[in-house]
GROMACS .gro file of C-alpha atoms in nm:
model
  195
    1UNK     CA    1  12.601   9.015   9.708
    2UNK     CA    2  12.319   9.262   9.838
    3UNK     CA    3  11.993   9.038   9.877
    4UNK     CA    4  11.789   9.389   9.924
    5UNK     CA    5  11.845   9.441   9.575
    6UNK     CA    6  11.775   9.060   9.474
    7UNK     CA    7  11.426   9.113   9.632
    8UNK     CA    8  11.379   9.502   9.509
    9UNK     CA    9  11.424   9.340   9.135
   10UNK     CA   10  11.226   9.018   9.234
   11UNK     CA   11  10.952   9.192   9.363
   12UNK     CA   12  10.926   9.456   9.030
   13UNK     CA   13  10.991   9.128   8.786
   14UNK     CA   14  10.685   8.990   9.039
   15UNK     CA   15  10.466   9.271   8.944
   16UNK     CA   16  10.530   9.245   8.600
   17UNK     CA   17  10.422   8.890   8.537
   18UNK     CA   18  10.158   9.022   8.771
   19UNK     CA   19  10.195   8.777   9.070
   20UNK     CA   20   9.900   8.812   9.361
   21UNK     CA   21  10.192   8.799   9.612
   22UNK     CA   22  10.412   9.096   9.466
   23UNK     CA   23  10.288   9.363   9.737
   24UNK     CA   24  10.198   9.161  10.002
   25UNK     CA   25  10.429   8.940  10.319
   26UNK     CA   26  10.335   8.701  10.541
   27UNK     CA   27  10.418   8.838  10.934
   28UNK     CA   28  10.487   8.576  11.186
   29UNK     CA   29  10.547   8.672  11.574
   30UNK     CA   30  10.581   8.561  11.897
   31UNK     CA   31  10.353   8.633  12.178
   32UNK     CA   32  10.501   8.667  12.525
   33UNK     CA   33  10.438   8.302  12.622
   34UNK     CA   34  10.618   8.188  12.310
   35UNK     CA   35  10.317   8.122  12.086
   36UNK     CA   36  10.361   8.150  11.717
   37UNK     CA   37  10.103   8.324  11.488
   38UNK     CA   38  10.099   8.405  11.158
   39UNK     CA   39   9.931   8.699  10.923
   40UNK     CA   40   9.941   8.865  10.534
   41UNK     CA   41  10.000   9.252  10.502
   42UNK     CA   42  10.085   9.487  10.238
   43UNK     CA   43  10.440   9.551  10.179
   44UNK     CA   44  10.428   9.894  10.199
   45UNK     CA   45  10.819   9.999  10.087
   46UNK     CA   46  11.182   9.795  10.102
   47UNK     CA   47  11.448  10.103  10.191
   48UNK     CA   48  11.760   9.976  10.270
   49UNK     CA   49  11.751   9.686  10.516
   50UNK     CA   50  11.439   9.816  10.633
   51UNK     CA   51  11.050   9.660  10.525
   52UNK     CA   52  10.748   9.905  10.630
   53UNK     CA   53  10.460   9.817  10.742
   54UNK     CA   54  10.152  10.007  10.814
   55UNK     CA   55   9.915   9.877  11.124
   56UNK     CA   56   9.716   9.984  11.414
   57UNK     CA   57   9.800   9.999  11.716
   58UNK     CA   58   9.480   9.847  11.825
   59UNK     CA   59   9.597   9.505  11.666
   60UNK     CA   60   9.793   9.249  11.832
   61UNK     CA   61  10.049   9.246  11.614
   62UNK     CA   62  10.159   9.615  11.741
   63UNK     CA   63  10.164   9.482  12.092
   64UNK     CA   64  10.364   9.160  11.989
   65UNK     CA   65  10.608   9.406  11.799
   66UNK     CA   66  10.621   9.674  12.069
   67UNK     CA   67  10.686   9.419  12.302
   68UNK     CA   68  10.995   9.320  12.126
   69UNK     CA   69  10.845   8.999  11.996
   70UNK     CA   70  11.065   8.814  11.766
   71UNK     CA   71  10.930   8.823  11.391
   72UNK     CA   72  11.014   8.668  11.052
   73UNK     CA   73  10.900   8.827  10.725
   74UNK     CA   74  10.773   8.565  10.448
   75UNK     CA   75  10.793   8.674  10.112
   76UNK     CA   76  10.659   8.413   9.833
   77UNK     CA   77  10.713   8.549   9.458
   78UNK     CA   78  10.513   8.227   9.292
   79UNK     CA   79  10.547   8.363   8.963
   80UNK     CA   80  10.930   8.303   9.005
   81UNK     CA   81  10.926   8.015   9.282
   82UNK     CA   82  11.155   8.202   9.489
   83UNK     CA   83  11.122   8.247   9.866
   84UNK     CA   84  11.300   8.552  10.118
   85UNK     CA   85  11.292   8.462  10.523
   86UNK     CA   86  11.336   8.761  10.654
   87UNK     CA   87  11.447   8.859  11.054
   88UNK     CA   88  11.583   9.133  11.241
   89UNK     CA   89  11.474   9.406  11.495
   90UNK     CA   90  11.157   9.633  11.464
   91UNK     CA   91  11.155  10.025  11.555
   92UNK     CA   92  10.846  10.237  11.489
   93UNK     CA   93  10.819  10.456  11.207
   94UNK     CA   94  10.847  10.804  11.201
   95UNK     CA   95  10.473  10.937  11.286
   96UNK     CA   96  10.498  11.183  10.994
   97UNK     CA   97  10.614  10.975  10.762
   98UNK     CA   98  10.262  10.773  10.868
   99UNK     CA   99  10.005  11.017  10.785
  100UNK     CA  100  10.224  11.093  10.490
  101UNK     CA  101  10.139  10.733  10.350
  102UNK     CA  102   9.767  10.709  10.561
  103UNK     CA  103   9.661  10.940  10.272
  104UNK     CA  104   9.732  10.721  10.001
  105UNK     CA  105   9.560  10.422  10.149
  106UNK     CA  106   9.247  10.288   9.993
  107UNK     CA  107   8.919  10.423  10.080
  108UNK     CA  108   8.756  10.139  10.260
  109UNK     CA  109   9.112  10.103  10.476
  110UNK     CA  110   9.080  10.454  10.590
  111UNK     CA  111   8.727  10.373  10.670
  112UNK     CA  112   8.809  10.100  10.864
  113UNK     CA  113   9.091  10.298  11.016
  114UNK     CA  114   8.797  10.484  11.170
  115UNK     CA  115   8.597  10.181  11.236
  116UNK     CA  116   8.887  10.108  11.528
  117UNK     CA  117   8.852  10.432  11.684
  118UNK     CA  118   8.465  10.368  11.729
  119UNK     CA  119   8.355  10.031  11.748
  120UNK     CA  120   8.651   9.822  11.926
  121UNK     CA  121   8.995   9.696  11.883
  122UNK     CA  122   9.084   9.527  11.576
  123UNK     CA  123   9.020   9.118  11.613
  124UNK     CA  124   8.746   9.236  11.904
  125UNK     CA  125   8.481   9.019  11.890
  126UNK     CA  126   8.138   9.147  11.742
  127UNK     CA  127   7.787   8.974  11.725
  128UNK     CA  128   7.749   8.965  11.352
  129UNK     CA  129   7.924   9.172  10.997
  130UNK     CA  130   7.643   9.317  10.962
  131UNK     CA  131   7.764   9.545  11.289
  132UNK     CA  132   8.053   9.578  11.104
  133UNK     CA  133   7.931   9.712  10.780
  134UNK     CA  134   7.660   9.924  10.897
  135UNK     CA  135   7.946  10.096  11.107
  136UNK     CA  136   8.146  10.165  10.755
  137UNK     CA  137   7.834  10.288  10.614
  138UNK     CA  138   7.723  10.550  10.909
  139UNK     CA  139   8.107  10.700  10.859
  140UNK     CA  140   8.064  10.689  10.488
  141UNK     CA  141   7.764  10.911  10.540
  142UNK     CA  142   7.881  11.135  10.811
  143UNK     CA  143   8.260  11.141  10.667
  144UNK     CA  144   8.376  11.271  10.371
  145UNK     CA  145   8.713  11.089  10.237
  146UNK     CA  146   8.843  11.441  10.150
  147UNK     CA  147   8.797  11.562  10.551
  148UNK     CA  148   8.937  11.227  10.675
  149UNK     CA  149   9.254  11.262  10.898
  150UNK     CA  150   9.513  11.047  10.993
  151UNK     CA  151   9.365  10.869  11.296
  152UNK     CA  152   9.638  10.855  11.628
  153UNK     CA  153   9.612  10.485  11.626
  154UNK     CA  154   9.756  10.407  11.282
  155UNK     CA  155  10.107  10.348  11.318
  156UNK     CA  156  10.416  10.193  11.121
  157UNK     CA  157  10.699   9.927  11.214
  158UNK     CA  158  10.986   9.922  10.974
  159UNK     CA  159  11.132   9.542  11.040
  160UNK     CA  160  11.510   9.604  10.971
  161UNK     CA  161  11.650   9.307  10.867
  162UNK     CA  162  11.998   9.100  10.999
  163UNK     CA  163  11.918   8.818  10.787
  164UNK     CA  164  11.785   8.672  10.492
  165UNK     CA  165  11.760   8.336  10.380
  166UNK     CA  166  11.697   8.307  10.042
  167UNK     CA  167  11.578   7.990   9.871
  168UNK     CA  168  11.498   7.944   9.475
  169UNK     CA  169  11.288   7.664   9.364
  170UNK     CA  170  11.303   7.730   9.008
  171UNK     CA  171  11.683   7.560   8.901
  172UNK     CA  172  11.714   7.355   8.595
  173UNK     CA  173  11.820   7.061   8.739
  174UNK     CA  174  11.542   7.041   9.041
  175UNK     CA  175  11.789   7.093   9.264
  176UNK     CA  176  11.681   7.464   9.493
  177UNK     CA  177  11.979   7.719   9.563
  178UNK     CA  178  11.958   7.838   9.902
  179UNK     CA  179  12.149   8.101  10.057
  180UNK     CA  180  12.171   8.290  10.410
  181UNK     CA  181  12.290   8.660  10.420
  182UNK     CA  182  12.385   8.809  10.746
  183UNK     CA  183  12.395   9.200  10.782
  184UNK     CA  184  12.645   9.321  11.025
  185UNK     CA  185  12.561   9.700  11.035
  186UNK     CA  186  12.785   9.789  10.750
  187UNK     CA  187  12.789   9.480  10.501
  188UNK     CA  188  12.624   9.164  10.382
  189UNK     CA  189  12.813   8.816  10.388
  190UNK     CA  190  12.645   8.517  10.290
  191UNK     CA  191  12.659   8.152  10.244
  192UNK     CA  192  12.525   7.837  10.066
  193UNK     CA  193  12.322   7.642  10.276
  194UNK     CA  194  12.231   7.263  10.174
  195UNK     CA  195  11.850   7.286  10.094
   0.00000   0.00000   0.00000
């Protein structure tokens, strides 16, 4: 009855059958006057009861998390119709363990990484993309990917979940299992929810 493991094997079946959503979540927070918002980041790693994610602290999603805004981690495996709701608390991650992973990122997100540092905040507001991209290619000229260092703004929030509702769509007779798990620092319990 451990639904980290139901979504670690989930989430490898996902990438097998080679579903768009296998490495990716859907974030949404709070802001301090209550309003909701919602984004899609990589999944970066599932380590316990923990899910990492890499951002900047530029964004407002660090602020919202920093802040102690409430969250709740979406993940959609279509390939499988099954759905994980996902909330807890959220801690920052280990600074080493950031540049660590920063070096495995993709070119153009390292890139852009450097784009924050120069040109403004990420979700400022910019006249046109073509600010944007001639940005990215000034660095690409002046930086060499192999020289490129971990920027101090790039950060990581592990989101440690309490609970997980679970809910599969994908039952022979039409009608979806759903299930709540609640973590209380040692074990998981869960229960059947009517869906």
């Amino acid at each position: 009855m451990n639904p980290i493991q139901n979504i670690q094997n989930d989430r490898a079946k996902a990438r097998k059958l080679g579903d768009t959503n296998a490495d990716i979540c859907f974030l949404a927070l709070t802001d301090s006057d209550g309003r909701a918002s919602v984004r899609t980041l990589v999944l970066r790693d599932i380590i316990d009861n923990r899910f990492t994610l890499f951002i900047n602290k530029t964004s407002p999603k660090w602020q919202a998390l920093s802040s102690g805004a409430s969250y709740e981690l979406l993940l959609w495996y279509s390939s499988m119709q099954r759905q994980y709701r996902i909330s807890g608390s959220a801690q920052a991650l280990d600074t080493e363990i950031v540049k660590t992973n920063w070096q495995r990122r993709p070119i153009g997100s390292k890139y852009l990484d450097y784009v924050y540092e120069e040109l403004g905040n990420q979700s400022s507001v910019i006249s046109s993309r073509e600010i944007l991209t001639n940005k990215i290619i000034q660095l690409k000229g002046s930086q060499s990917p192999d020289d490129m260092v971990t920027p101090p703004m790039v950060a990581g929030i592990e989101l440690v979940a309490t609970k997980i509702e679970a809910l599969d769509l994908n039952m022979e007779d039409k009608i979806h299992d759903r299930q709540v798990y609640r973590f209380d620092g040692t074990s998981w319990t869960s229960e059947i929810l009517i869906p």
